[in-house]
mmCIF file of C-alpha atoms in Angstrom:
data_model
loop_
_atom_site.group_PDB
_atom_site.id
_atom_site.type_symbol
_atom_site.label_atom_id
_atom_site.label_comp_id
_atom_site.label_asym_id
_atom_site.label_seq_id
_atom_site.Cartn_x
_atom_site.Cartn_y
_atom_site.Cartn_z
ATOM 1 C CA MET A 1 10.342 -25.764 16.633
ATOM 2 C CA ILE A 2 8.942 -27.487 14.355
ATOM 3 C CA ALA A 3 8.947 -30.834 15.041
ATOM 4 C CA LEU A 4 10.733 -33.704 12.801
ATOM 5 C CA ASP A 5 11.423 -37.167 13.449
ATOM 6 C CA PHE A 6 13.644 -37.798 10.090
ATOM 7 C CA GLY A 7 11.116 -39.655 8.357
ATOM 8 C CA PHE A 8 9.852 -39.218 5.084
ATOM 9 C CA GLY A 9 5.971 -39.110 5.909
ATOM 10 C CA ALA A 10 6.623 -36.301 8.661
ATOM 11 C CA LEU A 11 8.949 -34.304 6.660
ATOM 12 C CA GLU A 12 6.724 -33.930 3.370
ATOM 13 C CA GLY A 13 4.396 -32.849 5.944
ATOM 14 C CA GLU A 14 5.839 -30.278 6.845
ATOM 15 C CA PHE A 15 7.076 -29.119 3.495
ATOM 16 C CA TRP A 16 4.060 -28.796 2.509
ATOM 17 C CA ARG A 17 1.816 -26.714 5.599
ATOM 18 C CA LEU A 18 5.116 -24.465 4.895
ATOM 19 C CA VAL A 19 4.000 -23.743 1.617
ATOM 20 C CA PHE A 20 0.092 -24.098 2.988
ATOM 21 C CA VAL A 21 1.087 -21.155 5.584
ATOM 22 C CA MET A 22 3.727 -19.270 2.929
ATOM 23 C CA THR A 23 0.563 -18.460 0.053
ATOM 24 C CA ARG A 24 -1.411 -15.832 2.404
ATOM 25 C CA ILE A 25 2.397 -14.423 3.218
ATOM 26 C CA ALA A 26 3.615 -14.252 -0.310
ATOM 27 C CA ALA A 27 -0.086 -12.810 -1.954
ATOM 28 C CA ALA A 28 0.094 -10.154 1.513
ATOM 29 C CA LEU A 29 3.920 -8.790 0.417
ATOM 30 C CA PHE A 30 3.144 -8.992 -3.204
ATOM 31 C CA ALA A 31 0.514 -6.800 -2.963
ATOM 32 C CA ALA A 32 1.610 -4.311 -0.926
ATOM 33 C CA PRO A 33 3.565 -1.815 -1.788
ATOM 34 C CA LEU A 34 6.873 -1.753 -0.260
ATOM 35 C CA PHE A 35 7.323 -5.603 0.475
ATOM 36 C CA GLY A 36 6.264 -6.246 -3.169
ATOM 37 C CA ALA A 37 8.578 -2.977 -4.788
ATOM 38 C CA THR A 38 9.875 -3.760 -8.120
ATOM 39 C CA THR A 39 13.145 -3.079 -6.607
ATOM 40 C CA VAL A 40 12.897 -5.587 -3.994
ATOM 41 C CA PRO A 41 14.943 -8.903 -5.278
ATOM 42 C CA PRO A 42 12.264 -12.189 -6.020
ATOM 43 C CA GLN A 43 14.678 -13.792 -3.391
ATOM 44 C CA VAL A 44 14.448 -11.430 -0.782
ATOM 45 C CA ARG A 45 10.894 -11.885 -0.555
ATOM 46 C CA VAL A 46 10.778 -15.343 -0.832
ATOM 47 C CA MET A 47 13.174 -15.277 2.004
ATOM 48 C CA ALA A 48 11.149 -13.023 4.018
ATOM 49 C CA THR A 49 7.983 -14.879 3.096
ATOM 50 C CA GLY A 50 9.126 -18.213 4.458
ATOM 51 C CA ALA A 51 11.270 -16.601 7.696
ATOM 52 C CA LEU A 52 7.554 -15.420 8.389
ATOM 53 C CA ALA A 53 6.510 -18.898 7.396
ATOM 54 C CA VAL A 54 8.350 -20.394 10.232
ATOM 55 C CA LEU A 55 6.931 -18.148 12.748
ATOM 56 C CA VAL A 56 3.458 -18.586 12.193
ATOM 57 C CA CYS A 57 4.208 -22.248 12.320
ATOM 58 C CA ASN A 58 5.751 -22.325 15.781
ATOM 59 C CA TRP A 59 3.183 -19.878 17.255
ATOM 60 C CA THR A 60 0.066 -21.436 15.695
ATOM 61 C CA SER A 61 -1.868 -24.421 14.469
ATOM 62 C CA VAL A 62 -2.298 -23.657 11.236
ATOM 63 C CA ALA A 63 -2.994 -27.529 9.455
ATOM 64 C CA ALA A 64 -2.598 -27.857 5.518
ATOM 65 C CA PRO A 65 -5.706 -29.543 3.414
ATOM 66 C CA PRO A 66 -5.283 -33.513 3.503
ATOM 67 C CA ASN A 67 -4.741 -32.675 -0.244
ATOM 68 C CA LEU A 68 -3.975 -29.620 -2.070
ATOM 69 C CA LEU A 69 -4.655 -30.946 -5.947
ATOM 70 C CA SER A 70 -8.197 -31.481 -4.567
ATOM 71 C CA LEU A 71 -11.428 -29.015 -4.960
ATOM 72 C CA ALA A 72 -11.244 -27.960 -1.329
ATOM 73 C CA GLY A 73 -7.094 -27.948 -1.218
ATOM 74 C CA MET A 74 -7.527 -25.534 -4.087
ATOM 75 C CA LEU A 75 -10.206 -23.333 -2.509
ATOM 76 C CA ALA A 76 -8.699 -23.468 -0.056
ATOM 77 C CA VAL A 77 -5.461 -21.916 -1.177
ATOM 78 C CA ALA A 78 -7.582 -19.756 -3.559
ATOM 79 C CA ASN A 79 -9.344 -18.057 0.052
ATOM 80 C CA GLU A 80 -5.712 -17.781 1.479
ATOM 81 C CA ALA A 81 -4.219 -15.764 -1.477
ATOM 82 C CA LEU A 82 -7.438 -13.471 -1.050
ATOM 83 C CA ILE A 83 -6.932 -12.767 2.139
ATOM 84 C CA GLY A 84 -3.325 -11.701 1.663
ATOM 85 C CA LEU A 85 -3.656 -9.569 -1.378
ATOM 86 C CA ALA A 86 -6.738 -7.435 0.471
ATOM 87 C CA LEU A 87 -4.286 -7.260 3.496
ATOM 88 C CA GLY A 88 -1.668 -6.052 0.910
ATOM 89 C CA PHE A 89 -4.138 -4.113 -1.195
ATOM 90 C CA VAL A 90 -5.413 -1.788 1.523
ATOM 91 C CA LEU A 91 -2.011 -0.698 2.418
ATOM 92 C CA GLN A 92 -1.535 -0.330 -1.891
ATOM 93 C CA ILE A 93 -4.520 2.230 -1.768
ATOM 94 C CA SER A 94 -3.335 4.238 0.944
ATOM 95 C CA PHE A 95 -0.226 4.696 -0.617
ATOM 96 C CA ALA A 96 -2.458 5.997 -3.764
ATOM 97 C CA ALA A 97 -3.824 9.056 -2.144
ATOM 98 C CA PRO A 98 -0.346 10.837 -2.135
ATOM 99 C CA MET A 99 0.263 9.940 -5.488
ATOM 100 C CA ILE A 100 -3.334 11.419 -6.752
ATOM 101 C CA ALA A 101 -2.434 14.687 -4.799
ATOM 102 C CA ALA A 102 0.604 14.922 -6.913
ATOM 103 C CA GLU A 103 -1.046 14.518 -10.138
ATOM 104 C CA LEU A 104 -3.577 17.313 -9.305
ATOM 105 C CA ILE A 105 -1.366 19.719 -8.079
ATOM 106 C CA GLY A 106 1.357 18.605 -10.959
ATOM 107 C CA GLY A 107 -1.265 19.873 -13.198
ATOM 108 C CA GLY A 108 -1.753 23.351 -12.110
ATOM 109 C CA MET A 109 1.996 23.764 -11.920
ATOM 110 C CA GLY A 110 2.497 22.973 -15.118
ATOM 111 C CA LEU A 111 5.072 19.773 -14.132
ATOM 112 C CA SER A 112 2.612 16.696 -15.782
ATOM 113 C CA ILE A 113 5.468 16.904 -18.611
ATOM 114 C CA ALA A 114 7.475 16.115 -15.731
ATOM 115 C CA THR A 115 7.349 12.005 -15.303
ATOM 116 C CA THR A 116 10.217 9.896 -13.822
ATOM 117 C CA SER A 117 9.898 5.946 -12.874
ATOM 118 C CA ASP A 118 8.819 5.139 -9.774
ATOM 119 C CA PRO A 119 11.650 2.416 -8.295
ATOM 120 C CA VAL A 120 8.543 0.865 -6.010
ATOM 121 C CA SER A 121 5.222 0.265 -8.274
ATOM 122 C CA GLY A 122 7.580 1.076 -11.460
ATOM 123 C CA ALA A 123 5.371 2.764 -13.833
ATOM 124 C CA HIS A 124 6.294 6.534 -14.528
ATOM 125 C CA SER A 125 4.543 9.377 -11.885
ATOM 126 C CA PRO A 126 4.564 13.001 -11.590
ATOM 127 C CA ALA A 127 7.656 14.526 -10.679
ATOM 128 C CA LEU A 128 5.983 15.561 -7.443
ATOM 129 C CA GLY A 129 4.891 11.939 -6.881
ATOM 130 C CA GLN A 130 8.348 11.401 -5.932
ATOM 131 C CA TYR A 131 8.724 13.391 -3.209
ATOM 132 C CA PHE A 132 5.161 12.747 -1.512
ATOM 133 C CA SER A 133 6.324 8.785 -2.067
ATOM 134 C CA VAL A 134 8.902 9.049 -0.026
ATOM 135 C CA VAL A 135 7.872 11.229 2.459
ATOM 136 C CA MET A 136 5.496 9.002 2.968
ATOM 137 C CA THR A 137 7.509 5.685 2.543
ATOM 138 C CA VAL A 138 9.736 7.500 5.671
ATOM 139 C CA LEU A 139 6.275 7.630 7.275
ATOM 140 C CA PHE A 140 5.246 4.164 7.600
ATOM 141 C CA LEU A 141 8.671 2.422 8.649
ATOM 142 C CA GLY A 142 9.443 5.844 11.304
ATOM 143 C CA LEU A 143 6.213 5.427 12.869
ATOM 144 C CA GLY A 144 7.246 1.508 12.665
ATOM 145 C CA ALA A 145 3.688 0.668 10.677
ATOM 146 C CA HIS A 146 5.414 -1.704 9.164
ATOM 147 C CA LEU A 147 5.920 -3.867 12.043
ATOM 148 C CA ASP A 148 2.126 -3.255 13.111
ATOM 149 C CA TRP A 149 0.646 -4.602 9.553
ATOM 150 C CA LEU A 150 3.030 -8.235 9.652
ATOM 151 C CA SER A 151 1.833 -8.122 13.141
ATOM 152 C CA LEU A 152 -1.951 -8.250 11.688
ATOM 153 C CA LEU A 153 -0.863 -10.336 8.742
ATOM 154 C CA ILE A 154 -0.256 -13.161 11.350
ATOM 155 C CA GLU A 155 -3.141 -12.398 13.191
ATOM 156 C CA SER A 156 -5.498 -13.345 10.642
ATOM 157 C CA TYR A 157 -4.062 -17.157 10.675
ATOM 158 C CA ARG A 158 -6.282 -16.658 14.289
ATOM 159 C CA ALA A 159 -9.506 -14.455 12.673
ATOM 160 C CA PHE A 160 -9.490 -16.631 9.225
ATOM 161 C CA PRO A 161 -8.301 -19.831 9.957
ATOM 162 C CA PRO A 162 -7.245 -21.272 6.935
ATOM 163 C CA GLY A 163 -9.934 -23.891 5.910
ATOM 164 C CA THR A 164 -12.619 -22.699 8.820
ATOM 165 C CA ALA A 165 -13.265 -19.014 7.734
ATOM 166 C CA TRP A 166 -13.562 -17.577 4.163
ATOM 167 C CA PHE A 167 -13.153 -13.808 3.671
ATOM 168 C CA SER A 168 -16.457 -13.047 2.326
ATOM 169 C CA GLY A 169 -18.366 -10.220 -0.027
ATOM 170 C CA GLY A 170 -18.530 -8.443 2.673
ATOM 171 C CA HIS A 171 -15.072 -8.096 3.762
ATOM 172 C CA MET A 172 -14.895 -7.302 -0.660
ATOM 173 C CA ALA A 173 -16.743 -4.547 -0.307
ATOM 174 C CA GLN A 174 -15.297 -3.236 3.028
ATOM 175 C CA VAL A 175 -12.214 -3.082 0.984
ATOM 176 C CA ALA A 176 -13.813 -0.915 -2.366
ATOM 177 C CA GLY A 177 -15.356 1.640 0.123
ATOM 178 C CA PHE A 178 -12.006 1.964 1.515
ATOM 179 C CA ALA A 179 -10.978 4.176 -2.036
ATOM 180 C CA THR A 180 -13.533 6.876 -0.668
ATOM 181 C CA HIS A 181 -11.006 7.633 1.963
ATOM 182 C CA MET A 182 -8.682 7.592 -0.395
ATOM 183 C CA PHE A 183 -9.838 9.956 -2.963
ATOM 184 C CA GLY A 184 -10.814 12.614 0.144
ATOM 185 C CA THR A 185 -7.291 12.457 1.230
ATOM 186 C CA ALA A 186 -6.310 13.241 -2.164
ATOM 187 C CA LEU A 187 -8.418 15.850 -2.020
ATOM 188 C CA VAL A 188 -7.284 17.499 0.987
ATOM 189 C CA ILE A 189 -3.602 17.179 0.212
ATOM 190 C CA ALA A 190 -3.997 18.598 -2.806
ATOM 191 C CA LEU A 191 -6.368 21.945 -1.645
ATOM 192 C CA PRO A 192 -4.397 24.126 -0.258
ATOM 193 C CA VAL A 193 -1.971 24.219 -2.854
ATOM 194 C CA THR A 194 -4.458 24.037 -5.967
ATOM 195 C CA LEU A 195 -6.267 26.890 -3.989
ATOM 196 C CA LEU A 196 -3.314 29.095 -4.462
ATOM 197 C CA LEU A 197 -2.570 27.841 -7.869
ATOM 198 C CA LEU A 198 -5.937 28.884 -9.182
ATOM 199 C CA LEU A 199 -5.439 32.262 -7.716
ATOM 200 C CA VAL A 200 -1.927 32.625 -9.480
ATOM 201 C CA GLN A 201 -4.116 31.712 -12.840
ATOM 202 C CA VAL A 202 -7.034 34.012 -12.535
ATOM 203 C CA MET A 203 -4.252 36.459 -11.314
ATOM 204 C CA ALA A 204 -1.875 35.533 -14.738
ATOM 205 C CA GLY A 205 -5.452 36.286 -16.885
ATOM 206 C CA VAL A 206 -6.427 39.618 -15.299
ATOM 207 C CA VAL A 207 -2.816 40.491 -16.887
ATOM 208 C CA SER A 208 -3.249 39.459 -19.986
ATOM 209 C CA ARG A 209 -6.474 41.096 -20.550
ATOM 210 C CA SER A 210 -5.117 44.149 -18.921
ATOM 211 C CA ALA A 211 -2.181 43.754 -21.545
ATOM 212 C CA PRO A 212 -2.504 41.813 -24.178
ATOM 213 C CA SER A 213 1.119 42.267 -25.569
ATOM 214 C CA LEU A 214 2.295 40.028 -22.697
ATOM 215 C CA ASN A 215 2.824 36.470 -23.576
ATOM 216 C CA LEU A 216 0.858 34.401 -21.332
ATOM 217 C CA PHE A 217 3.019 31.572 -21.454
ATOM 218 C CA SER A 218 6.173 32.815 -20.653
ATOM 219 C CA LEU A 219 4.434 34.906 -17.479
ATOM 220 C CA GLY A 220 1.938 32.357 -16.241
ATOM 221 C CA LEU A 221 3.816 29.234 -16.425
ATOM 222 C CA PRO A 222 7.089 29.940 -13.918
ATOM 223 C CA ALA A 223 4.655 32.390 -11.662
ATOM 224 C CA GLY A 224 2.667 28.625 -11.501
ATOM 225 C CA VAL A 225 5.810 27.051 -10.853
ATOM 226 C CA LEU A 226 7.303 29.466 -8.325
ATOM 227 C CA ALA A 227 3.880 29.629 -7.076
ATOM 228 C CA GLY A 228 3.461 25.951 -6.258
ATOM 229 C CA LEU A 229 6.775 25.738 -4.490
ATOM 230 C CA LEU A 230 6.069 28.386 -2.429
ATOM 231 C CA ALA A 231 3.171 26.592 -1.565
ATOM 232 C CA LEU A 232 4.541 23.216 -0.858
ATOM 233 C CA ILE A 233 7.454 24.602 1.400
ATOM 234 C CA ALA A 234 4.398 26.145 3.702
ATOM 235 C CA SER A 235 2.047 23.504 3.494
ATOM 236 C CA ALA A 236 5.111 20.830 4.101
ATOM 237 C CA PRO A 237 3.837 20.527 8.118
ATOM 238 C CA LEU A 238 0.231 20.403 7.064
ATOM 239 C CA VAL A 239 0.801 17.458 4.373
ATOM 240 C CA THR A 240 3.106 15.907 7.426
ATOM 241 C CA ASP A 241 0.231 15.086 9.437
ATOM 242 C CA HIS A 242 -2.059 13.604 6.597
ATOM 243 C CA LEU A 243 0.510 11.576 5.650
ATOM 244 C CA THR A 244 0.792 10.533 9.386
ATOM 245 C CA ASP A 245 -2.888 10.373 9.651
ATOM 246 C CA LEU A 246 -2.828 8.166 6.337
ATOM 247 C CA VAL A 247 -0.540 5.719 7.802
ATOM 248 C CA HIS A 248 -2.717 4.939 11.176
ATOM 249 C CA THR A 249 -5.696 4.894 8.889
ATOM 250 C CA ALA A 250 -3.696 2.236 6.765
ATOM 251 C CA VAL A 251 -2.641 -0.048 9.468
ATOM 252 C CA ALA A 252 -6.029 0.444 11.635
ATOM 253 C CA GLN A 253 -8.591 -0.398 7.935
ATOM 254 C CA SER A 254 -6.436 -3.835 7.604
ATOM 255 C CA GLY A 255 -7.246 -4.547 11.362
ATOM 256 C CA ALA A 256 -10.861 -3.826 10.451
ATOM 257 C CA LEU A 257 -10.506 -6.571 7.494
ATOM 258 C CA LEU A 258 -9.785 -9.093 10.711
ATOM 259 C CA GLU A 259 -13.596 -8.223 12.414
ATOM 260 C CA ARG A 260 -16.123 -10.562 11.183
#
């Protein structure tokens, strides 16, 4: 346990140490897609951050800078926030891949106008985006990836001890490089459905040229929606496999940031 001798100096020192440790954890939870959702009350975030900070203070020998208001102390706090934001942003990038795939599929099906409020990010997303977001969240929690990510967050205090190790520009370039995997995964998820939708649109164009009296909009839109739904049902096992790989990749990418 955290040793306190009920002296004002010791109590103040342990308090600032706890606050300093909470900086990295709070930044990581704020940037993460699940823990930082707008639906999570701020009180819950503060309590979760404080609980994790107490564990870190017990398990590690993290020490706060002698003077947090000095230039060195403020730079140390900024470095802590940068490390936490990077760990959470990697998860945010991975969770954005299904949303990009939903944009591509929804545009081909004609469902781009059907948007809802995303409870995770608070922004407007396509209707299919809610489906992919729920599936991604269930897989992330069901596979225990959130526990692995929290363990990596605690392990980051060993890889980047506060005040002694800096989050370099190479690590920032590594975070940006993870975005290429995001776009590639989104394309792979959307490719089977978009190819089928392309064939439906080509067939609708041929029919409209063969029978000009037919209304293309009244024929093509229902056919596109029906074909898209059938393609989503048929490709559901494949999409689940891709999202499962994406969950493992997200945790692996977060762990890769801890390597120097």
